[in-house]
Short mmCIF file of C-alpha atoms in Angstrom, two decimals:
data_model
loop_
_atom_site.label_atom_id
_atom_site.label_comp_id
_atom_site.label_asym_id
_atom_site.label_seq_id
_atom_site.Cartn_x
_atom_site.Cartn_y
_atom_site.Cartn_z
CA UNK Y 1 77.26 148.08 46.92
CA UNK Y 2 79.81 145.68 48.40
CA UNK Y 3 79.04 142.09 47.50
CA UNK Y 4 78.37 139.97 50.60
CA UNK Y 5 80.79 137.11 51.24
CA UNK Y 6 78.90 133.82 51.44
CA UNK Y 7 80.75 130.86 52.93
CA UNK Y 8 79.95 127.43 51.49
CA UNK Y 9 81.33 124.20 52.93
CA UNK Y 10 82.91 121.85 50.42
CA UNK Y 11 82.59 118.09 50.64
CA UNK Y 12 85.30 116.21 52.53
CA UNK Y 13 88.56 115.14 50.94
CA UNK Y 14 87.91 112.50 48.29
CA UNK Y 15 89.89 109.28 47.77
CA UNK Y 16 91.56 111.14 44.87
CA UNK Y 17 92.79 113.76 47.39
CA UNK Y 18 90.41 116.49 46.22
CA UNK Y 19 87.90 118.75 47.92
CA UNK Y 20 84.71 119.10 45.88
CA UNK Y 21 81.55 121.19 45.62
CA UNK Y 22 78.96 121.08 42.81
CA UNK Y 23 79.24 124.25 40.77
CA UNK Y 24 75.53 125.09 40.95
CA UNK Y 25 75.94 126.31 44.54
CA UNK Y 26 78.49 128.84 43.30
CA UNK Y 27 76.37 129.80 40.29
CA UNK Y 28 73.31 130.62 42.40
CA UNK Y 29 75.29 132.95 44.66
CA UNK Y 30 76.95 134.73 41.74
CA UNK Y 31 73.58 135.10 40.01
CA UNK Y 32 72.08 136.60 43.17
CA UNK Y 33 74.90 139.14 43.51
CA UNK Y 34 77.04 137.55 46.23
CA UNK Y 35 80.67 136.45 46.37
CA UNK Y 36 81.05 132.73 47.18
CA UNK Y 37 83.86 131.65 49.51
CA UNK Y 38 84.53 127.89 49.50
CA UNK Y 39 85.63 126.49 52.85
CA UNK Y 40 87.14 123.03 53.20
CA UNK Y 41 86.02 121.12 56.32
CA UNK Y 42 89.49 120.95 57.79
CA UNK Y 43 90.14 124.34 59.39
CA UNK Y 44 89.61 125.46 62.94
CA UNK Y 45 89.86 129.27 62.93
CA UNK Y 46 86.13 129.79 63.29
CA UNK Y 47 86.47 133.17 65.03
CA UNK Y 48 88.27 134.62 62.02
CA UNK Y 49 85.82 133.08 59.56
CA UNK Y 50 82.86 134.59 61.34
CA UNK Y 51 84.52 138.00 61.47
CA UNK Y 52 84.75 137.99 57.66
CA UNK Y 53 81.65 136.21 56.34
CA UNK Y 54 78.30 137.89 55.73
CA UNK Y 55 76.31 134.69 55.20
CA UNK Y 56 76.62 130.92 54.89
CA UNK Y 57 75.30 127.92 52.99
CA UNK Y 58 75.38 124.46 54.56
CA UNK Y 59 75.05 122.34 51.39
CA UNK Y 60 74.11 118.79 50.52
CA UNK Y 61 76.34 115.72 50.60
CA UNK Y 62 76.68 112.40 52.39
CA UNK Y 63 74.75 111.34 55.47
CA UNK Y 64 75.29 112.80 58.92
CA UNK Y 65 76.92 110.21 61.20
CA UNK Y 66 74.01 108.32 62.85
CA UNK Y 67 76.04 108.23 66.07
CA UNK Y 68 75.35 111.96 66.44
CA UNK Y 69 71.61 111.39 66.81
CA UNK Y 70 71.33 107.87 68.18
CA UNK Y 71 70.16 106.52 64.87
CA UNK Y 72 71.90 103.16 64.94
CA UNK Y 73 72.98 101.66 61.62
CA UNK Y 74 71.43 101.02 58.20
CA UNK Y 75 72.85 99.51 54.99
CA UNK Y 76 71.73 102.55 52.98
CA UNK Y 77 73.76 105.03 55.05
CA UNK Y 78 76.52 106.44 52.85
CA UNK Y 79 79.22 109.10 52.64
CA UNK Y 80 79.66 109.62 56.38
CA UNK Y 81 82.54 112.00 57.18
CA UNK Y 82 83.26 112.70 60.82
CA UNK Y 83 85.63 115.47 59.75
CA UNK Y 84 82.89 117.27 57.87
CA UNK Y 85 80.34 116.60 60.62
CA UNK Y 86 82.67 118.15 63.20
CA UNK Y 87 83.32 121.20 61.02
CA UNK Y 88 79.71 121.83 60.08
CA UNK Y 89 78.31 121.15 63.55
CA UNK Y 90 80.53 123.98 64.77
CA UNK Y 91 79.39 126.17 61.88
CA UNK Y 92 75.76 125.40 62.76
CA UNK Y 93 76.29 126.30 66.41
CA UNK Y 94 77.92 129.56 65.48
CA UNK Y 95 75.31 130.68 62.96
CA UNK Y 96 72.66 129.94 65.57
CA UNK Y 97 74.49 132.02 68.18
CA UNK Y 98 75.57 134.87 65.91
CA UNK Y 99 72.46 135.38 63.80
CA UNK Y 100 74.49 135.07 60.58
CA UNK Y 101 72.12 134.75 57.59
CA UNK Y 102 72.25 131.08 56.62
CA UNK Y 103 70.64 128.70 54.15
CA UNK Y 104 70.78 124.96 54.88
CA UNK Y 105 70.18 122.58 51.96
CA UNK Y 106 69.45 118.82 52.09
CA UNK Y 107 72.27 117.44 54.28
CA UNK Y 108 72.55 120.92 55.82
CA UNK Y 109 68.84 120.81 56.68
CA UNK Y 110 69.32 117.47 58.44
CA UNK Y 111 72.53 118.56 60.19
CA UNK Y 112 70.79 121.64 61.60
CA UNK Y 113 68.12 119.42 63.16
CA UNK Y 114 70.79 117.14 64.65
CA UNK Y 115 72.82 120.11 65.95
CA UNK Y 116 69.77 121.24 67.92
CA UNK Y 117 69.07 117.78 69.36
CA UNK Y 118 66.70 116.31 66.78
CA UNK Y 119 66.87 112.90 65.11
CA UNK Y 120 66.67 111.51 61.58
CA UNK Y 121 65.00 108.63 59.80
CA UNK Y 122 67.88 106.60 58.37
CA UNK Y 123 65.96 105.55 55.23
CA UNK Y 124 62.64 107.16 54.35
CA UNK Y 125 61.20 104.28 52.27
CA UNK Y 126 61.28 102.08 55.38
CA UNK Y 127 58.93 104.51 57.14
CA UNK Y 128 56.93 106.34 54.45
CA UNK Y 129 56.95 103.77 51.67
CA UNK Y 130 57.12 105.01 48.10
CA UNK Y 131 54.08 107.25 47.88
CA UNK Y 132 56.56 110.01 47.09
CA UNK Y 133 59.91 109.26 45.49
CA UNK Y 134 62.48 111.50 47.19
CA UNK Y 135 65.49 110.16 45.27
CA UNK Y 136 66.02 107.99 42.22
CA UNK Y 137 68.52 105.10 42.11
CA UNK Y 138 72.19 106.10 41.94
CA UNK Y 139 71.38 109.14 44.09
CA UNK Y 140 69.80 111.02 41.17
CA UNK Y 141 67.37 113.88 41.72
CA UNK Y 142 63.64 113.69 41.03
CA UNK Y 143 60.81 116.25 41.20
CA UNK Y 144 57.94 116.27 43.68
CA UNK Y 145 55.54 118.86 45.00
CA UNK Y 146 55.91 120.82 48.25
CA UNK Y 147 53.27 122.62 50.30
CA UNK Y 148 54.43 125.63 52.35
CA UNK Y 149 52.66 127.07 55.38
CA UNK Y 150 51.07 130.33 54.15
CA UNK Y 151 52.02 132.27 57.29
CA UNK Y 152 55.70 131.29 57.15
CA UNK Y 153 58.60 133.52 56.21
CA UNK Y 154 59.49 130.93 53.56
CA UNK Y 155 56.16 131.49 51.81
CA UNK Y 156 56.98 135.19 51.73
CA UNK Y 157 60.34 134.48 50.12
CA UNK Y 158 58.98 132.08 47.52
CA UNK Y 159 55.80 134.13 46.97
CA UNK Y 160 54.05 130.78 46.59
CA UNK Y 161 52.68 128.11 48.90
CA UNK Y 162 52.85 125.24 46.42
CA UNK Y 163 55.54 124.39 43.89
CA UNK Y 164 57.61 121.55 42.46
CA UNK Y 165 61.12 121.04 43.82
CA UNK Y 166 64.15 118.96 42.88
CA UNK Y 167 64.71 116.25 45.48
CA UNK Y 168 67.66 113.93 46.12
CA UNK Y 169 67.63 112.50 49.65
CA UNK Y 170 66.85 109.23 51.40
CA UNK Y 171 66.83 110.48 55.00
CA UNK Y 172 64.63 113.02 56.75
CA UNK Y 173 63.62 114.51 60.06
CA UNK Y 174 62.23 112.04 62.58
CA UNK Y 175 62.08 114.04 65.82
CA UNK Y 176 61.98 117.78 65.18
CA UNK Y 177 64.46 119.64 67.37
CA UNK Y 178 63.26 122.14 69.92
CA UNK Y 179 63.60 125.62 68.49
CA UNK Y 180 62.66 124.57 64.95
CA UNK Y 181 59.31 125.04 63.26
CA UNK Y 182 58.28 122.84 60.33
CA UNK Y 183 56.92 125.06 57.55
CA UNK Y 184 56.79 122.85 54.43
CA UNK Y 185 55.83 119.25 53.70
CA UNK Y 186 55.90 116.69 50.89
CA UNK Y 187 52.61 114.93 50.03
CA UNK Y 188 53.62 111.93 52.17
CA UNK Y 189 54.12 114.11 55.27
CA UNK Y 190 57.92 114.30 55.18
CA UNK Y 191 59.12 117.63 56.58
CA UNK Y 192 60.64 119.64 53.73
CA UNK Y 193 61.54 122.98 55.36
CA UNK Y 194 62.08 124.42 58.82
CA UNK Y 195 62.62 127.85 60.30
CA UNK Y 196 64.53 128.69 63.47
CA UNK Y 197 62.50 130.50 66.09
CA UNK Y 198 64.11 133.81 66.99
CA UNK Y 199 66.84 133.77 64.33
CA UNK Y 200 66.83 136.82 62.01
CA UNK Y 201 67.39 134.77 58.83
CA UNK Y 202 67.97 131.02 58.89
CA UNK Y 203 66.08 128.84 56.45
CA UNK Y 204 66.58 125.11 55.94
CA UNK Y 205 65.11 123.16 53.03
CA UNK Y 206 65.26 119.43 52.33
CA UNK Y 207 65.12 119.91 48.55
CA UNK Y 208 67.84 121.28 46.25
CA UNK Y 209 66.85 124.75 44.98
CA UNK Y 210 70.24 125.12 43.27
CA UNK Y 211 69.47 122.20 40.94
CA UNK Y 212 66.82 124.12 39.00
CA UNK Y 213 67.36 127.77 39.94
CA UNK Y 214 68.99 128.69 36.61
CA UNK Y 215 65.76 127.82 34.77
CA UNK Y 216 63.23 128.33 37.57
CA UNK Y 217 63.12 131.85 39.03
CA UNK Y 218 60.96 130.58 41.91
CA UNK Y 219 63.87 128.46 43.17
CA UNK Y 220 66.35 131.32 42.67
CA UNK Y 221 64.33 133.54 45.03
CA UNK Y 222 65.70 131.98 48.21
CA UNK Y 223 69.26 132.77 47.11
CA UNK Y 224 68.28 136.34 46.34
CA UNK Y 225 66.73 136.60 49.80
CA UNK Y 226 69.91 135.23 51.40
CA UNK Y 227 72.03 137.84 49.59
CA UNK Y 228 69.64 140.61 50.61
CA UNK Y 229 69.80 139.52 54.26
CA UNK Y 230 73.59 139.19 54.14
CA UNK Y 231 74.34 142.45 52.33
CA UNK Y 232 76.46 144.75 54.50
CA UNK Y 233 75.26 148.29 54.91
CA UNK Y 234 77.60 150.68 53.08
#
Protein backbone atom coordinates (compact mmCIF):
# COMPACT_ATOMS: atom_id res chain seq x y z
CA UNK A 1 0.00 0.00 0.00
CA UNK A 2 1.24 3.49 -0.85
CA UNK A 3 2.00 5.50 2.27
CA UNK A 4 -0.19 8.62 2.50
CA UNK A 5 1.63 11.95 2.42
CA UNK A 6 0.78 13.97 5.53
CA UNK A 7 1.63 17.67 5.46
CA UNK A 8 2.70 19.25 8.76
CA UNK A 9 3.31 22.97 9.18
CA UNK A 10 6.58 23.91 10.83
CA UNK A 11 6.92 26.81 13.22
CA UNK A 12 7.90 30.18 11.76
CA UNK A 13 11.49 31.19 11.13
CA UNK A 14 13.35 31.54 14.43
CA UNK A 15 15.71 34.37 15.41
CA UNK A 16 18.51 31.88 14.61
CA UNK A 17 17.16 31.67 11.03
CA UNK A 18 15.76 28.15 11.42
CA UNK A 19 12.40 26.54 10.79
CA UNK A 20 11.47 24.10 13.55
CA UNK A 21 9.02 21.32 14.39
CA UNK A 22 9.12 19.01 17.43
CA UNK A 23 10.11 15.54 16.30
CA UNK A 24 7.21 13.79 18.02
CA UNK A 25 4.82 14.97 15.29
CA UNK A 26 6.98 13.17 12.74
CA UNK A 27 7.36 10.08 14.94
CA UNK A 28 3.60 9.61 15.34
CA UNK A 29 3.01 9.72 11.58
CA UNK A 30 5.84 7.29 10.85
CA UNK A 31 4.57 4.96 13.57
CA UNK A 32 1.08 5.05 12.08
CA UNK A 33 2.35 4.21 8.59
CA UNK A 34 2.31 7.63 6.92
CA UNK A 35 4.98 9.73 5.24
CA UNK A 36 5.41 13.16 6.88
CA UNK A 37 6.01 16.19 4.67
CA UNK A 38 7.20 19.29 6.55
CA UNK A 39 5.96 22.58 5.11
CA UNK A 40 7.45 25.91 6.12
CA UNK A 41 4.89 28.74 6.49
CA UNK A 42 6.37 30.81 3.71
CA UNK A 43 5.10 29.31 0.45
CA UNK A 44 2.08 30.23 -1.61
CA UNK A 45 1.55 27.38 -4.09
CA UNK A 46 -1.43 25.96 -2.24
CA UNK A 47 -3.02 24.44 -5.35
CA UNK A 48 0.03 22.26 -5.93
CA UNK A 49 0.27 21.28 -2.27
CA UNK A 50 -3.32 20.14 -2.19
CA UNK A 51 -2.88 18.13 -5.38
CA UNK A 52 -0.12 16.11 -3.68
CA UNK A 53 -1.08 15.74 -0.01
CA UNK A 54 -3.34 13.02 1.35
CA UNK A 55 -3.78 14.54 4.82
CA UNK A 56 -2.64 17.36 7.08
CA UNK A 57 -1.70 18.18 10.66
CA UNK A 58 -2.05 21.73 11.97
CA UNK A 59 0.27 21.50 15.00
CA UNK A 60 0.88 23.44 18.18
CA UNK A 61 2.99 26.56 18.62
CA UNK A 62 2.63 30.21 19.57
CA UNK A 63 -0.63 32.10 19.97
CA UNK A 64 -2.88 33.06 17.07
CA UNK A 65 -2.79 36.83 16.54
CA UNK A 66 -5.61 38.25 18.73
CA UNK A 67 -6.36 40.76 15.97
CA UNK A 68 -7.81 37.87 13.94
CA UNK A 69 -10.59 37.29 16.45
CA UNK A 70 -11.05 40.66 18.13
CA UNK A 71 -9.36 39.49 21.29
CA UNK A 72 -7.54 42.68 22.21
CA UNK A 73 -4.23 42.34 24.05
CA UNK A 74 -2.88 40.44 27.05
CA UNK A 75 0.60 40.30 28.63
CA UNK A 76 0.60 36.49 28.44
CA UNK A 77 0.16 36.39 24.64
CA UNK A 78 3.34 35.00 23.11
CA UNK A 79 4.88 33.71 19.88
CA UNK A 80 2.55 35.52 17.49
CA UNK A 81 3.58 35.07 13.84
CA UNK A 82 1.48 36.78 11.21
CA UNK A 83 3.35 34.84 8.53
CA UNK A 84 2.36 31.52 10.07
CA UNK A 85 -1.19 32.73 10.75
CA UNK A 86 -1.59 33.72 7.10
CA UNK A 87 -0.24 30.39 5.87
CA UNK A 88 -2.27 28.21 8.21
CA UNK A 89 -5.49 30.18 7.84
CA UNK A 90 -5.29 29.42 4.13
CA UNK A 91 -4.54 25.77 4.89
CA UNK A 92 -7.56 25.66 7.22
CA UNK A 93 -9.85 27.15 4.58
CA UNK A 94 -8.67 24.67 2.01
CA UNK A 95 -9.01 21.57 4.17
CA UNK A 96 -12.53 22.71 5.03
CA UNK A 97 -13.40 23.16 1.36
CA UNK A 98 -11.63 20.07 0.03
CA UNK A 99 -12.50 17.50 2.68
CA UNK A 100 -8.80 16.62 3.14
CA UNK A 101 -8.38 14.44 6.26
CA UNK A 102 -6.93 16.77 8.89
CA UNK A 103 -5.93 16.70 12.55
CA UNK A 104 -5.62 20.02 14.40
CA UNK A 105 -3.59 20.04 17.64
CA UNK A 106 -3.49 22.76 20.34
CA UNK A 107 -2.73 25.95 18.36
CA UNK A 108 -4.24 24.22 15.31
CA UNK A 109 -7.43 23.57 17.30
CA UNK A 110 -7.65 27.26 18.19
CA UNK A 111 -6.79 28.43 14.67
CA UNK A 112 -9.56 26.29 13.20
CA UNK A 113 -12.09 27.97 15.48
CA UNK A 114 -10.79 31.42 14.48
CA UNK A 115 -10.80 30.52 10.77
CA UNK A 116 -14.52 29.75 11.05
CA UNK A 117 -15.34 32.96 12.92
CA UNK A 118 -14.97 31.90 16.54
CA UNK A 119 -13.06 33.65 19.33
CA UNK A 120 -10.53 32.70 22.00
CA UNK A 121 -9.96 33.39 25.67
CA UNK A 122 -6.55 35.09 25.79
CA UNK A 123 -5.57 33.54 29.14
CA UNK A 124 -7.62 30.74 30.67
CA UNK A 125 -6.67 31.32 34.33
CA UNK A 126 -8.32 34.76 34.13
CA UNK A 127 -11.64 33.10 33.27
CA UNK A 128 -11.57 29.56 34.71
CA UNK A 129 -9.17 30.01 37.60
CA UNK A 130 -6.85 27.14 38.45
CA UNK A 131 -9.28 24.31 39.10
CA UNK A 132 -7.51 22.56 36.23
CA UNK A 133 -3.91 23.35 35.35
CA UNK A 134 -3.68 23.40 31.55
CA UNK A 135 0.01 24.35 31.40
CA UNK A 136 2.88 24.51 33.86
CA UNK A 137 5.27 27.48 34.11
CA UNK A 138 7.79 27.82 31.27
CA UNK A 139 5.17 26.40 28.89
CA UNK A 140 5.69 22.83 30.13
CA UNK A 141 3.05 20.15 29.65
CA UNK A 142 0.93 18.70 32.43
CA UNK A 143 -1.68 15.91 32.57
CA UNK A 144 -5.39 16.33 33.17
CA UNK A 145 -8.49 14.28 32.45
CA UNK A 146 -10.81 14.69 29.46
CA UNK A 147 -14.42 13.58 29.03
CA UNK A 148 -15.57 12.78 25.48
CA UNK A 149 -19.16 12.77 24.25
CA UNK A 150 -20.06 9.07 23.85
CA UNK A 151 -21.90 9.62 20.55
CA UNK A 152 -19.02 11.50 18.91
CA UNK A 153 -16.76 10.21 16.17
CA UNK A 154 -13.83 11.03 18.47
CA UNK A 155 -15.09 8.55 21.06
CA UNK A 156 -15.16 5.93 18.32
CA UNK A 157 -11.55 6.68 17.41
CA UNK A 158 -10.28 6.65 20.99
CA UNK A 159 -12.55 3.74 21.99
CA UNK A 160 -12.89 5.52 25.33
CA UNK A 161 -14.92 8.40 26.72
CA UNK A 162 -12.56 9.29 29.56
CA UNK A 163 -8.78 9.42 29.60
CA UNK A 164 -5.80 11.49 30.72
CA UNK A 165 -4.16 13.78 28.18
CA UNK A 166 -0.98 15.85 28.01
CA UNK A 167 -1.84 19.54 28.06
CA UNK A 168 0.25 22.64 27.32
CA UNK A 169 -1.91 25.68 26.52
CA UNK A 170 -3.03 28.90 28.17
CA UNK A 171 -5.74 29.91 25.69
CA UNK A 172 -8.97 28.22 24.68
CA UNK A 173 -12.22 28.57 22.81
CA UNK A 174 -14.45 31.40 23.98
CA UNK A 175 -17.15 31.60 21.30
CA UNK A 176 -17.49 28.35 19.38
CA UNK A 177 -17.58 28.93 15.63
CA UNK A 178 -20.65 28.03 13.63
CA UNK A 179 -20.10 24.68 11.97
CA UNK A 180 -18.15 23.23 14.90
CA UNK A 181 -19.45 20.84 17.53
CA UNK A 182 -17.76 20.58 20.94
CA UNK A 183 -17.25 16.90 21.77
CA UNK A 184 -14.80 16.83 24.70
CA UNK A 185 -14.29 18.88 27.86
CA UNK A 186 -11.84 19.32 30.73
CA UNK A 187 -13.24 19.11 34.28
CA UNK A 188 -13.42 22.93 34.46
CA UNK A 189 -15.59 23.13 31.32
CA UNK A 190 -12.88 24.18 28.86
CA UNK A 191 -13.62 22.78 25.39
CA UNK A 192 -10.99 20.16 24.58
CA UNK A 193 -12.10 18.80 21.19
CA UNK A 194 -14.35 19.77 18.30
CA UNK A 195 -15.63 18.13 15.15
CA UNK A 196 -16.60 19.86 11.92
CA UNK A 197 -20.16 19.25 10.83
CA UNK A 198 -20.27 17.74 7.36
CA UNK A 199 -16.52 17.19 6.94
CA UNK A 200 -15.53 13.57 6.20
CA UNK A 201 -12.57 13.57 8.62
CA UNK A 202 -11.49 16.67 10.53
CA UNK A 203 -10.74 16.38 14.23
CA UNK A 204 -9.34 19.12 16.44
CA UNK A 205 -8.02 18.53 19.96
CA UNK A 206 -6.73 21.06 22.47
CA UNK A 207 -4.34 18.57 24.09
CA UNK A 208 -1.11 17.13 22.65
CA UNK A 209 -1.60 13.44 21.75
CA UNK A 210 1.89 13.32 20.22
CA UNK A 211 3.49 14.02 23.61
CA UNK A 212 2.58 10.62 25.03
CA UNK A 213 1.62 8.51 22.00
CA UNK A 214 4.87 6.49 22.02
CA UNK A 215 4.01 5.09 25.46
CA UNK A 216 0.21 5.42 25.40
CA UNK A 217 -1.53 3.49 22.60
CA UNK A 218 -4.78 5.35 23.36
CA UNK A 219 -3.19 8.62 22.22
CA UNK A 220 -1.63 6.96 19.15
CA UNK A 221 -5.09 5.90 17.92
CA UNK A 222 -6.00 9.30 16.50
CA UNK A 223 -2.88 9.25 14.31
CA UNK A 224 -3.73 5.76 13.11
CA UNK A 225 -7.22 6.96 12.26
CA UNK A 226 -5.81 9.93 10.33
CA UNK A 227 -3.58 7.63 8.27
CA UNK A 228 -6.49 5.28 7.58
CA UNK A 229 -8.66 8.18 6.40
CA UNK A 230 -5.83 9.61 4.27
CA UNK A 231 -4.68 6.35 2.68
CA UNK A 232 -5.11 6.48 -1.10
CA UNK A 233 -6.91 3.60 -2.71
CA UNK A 234 -4.46 1.52 -4.76
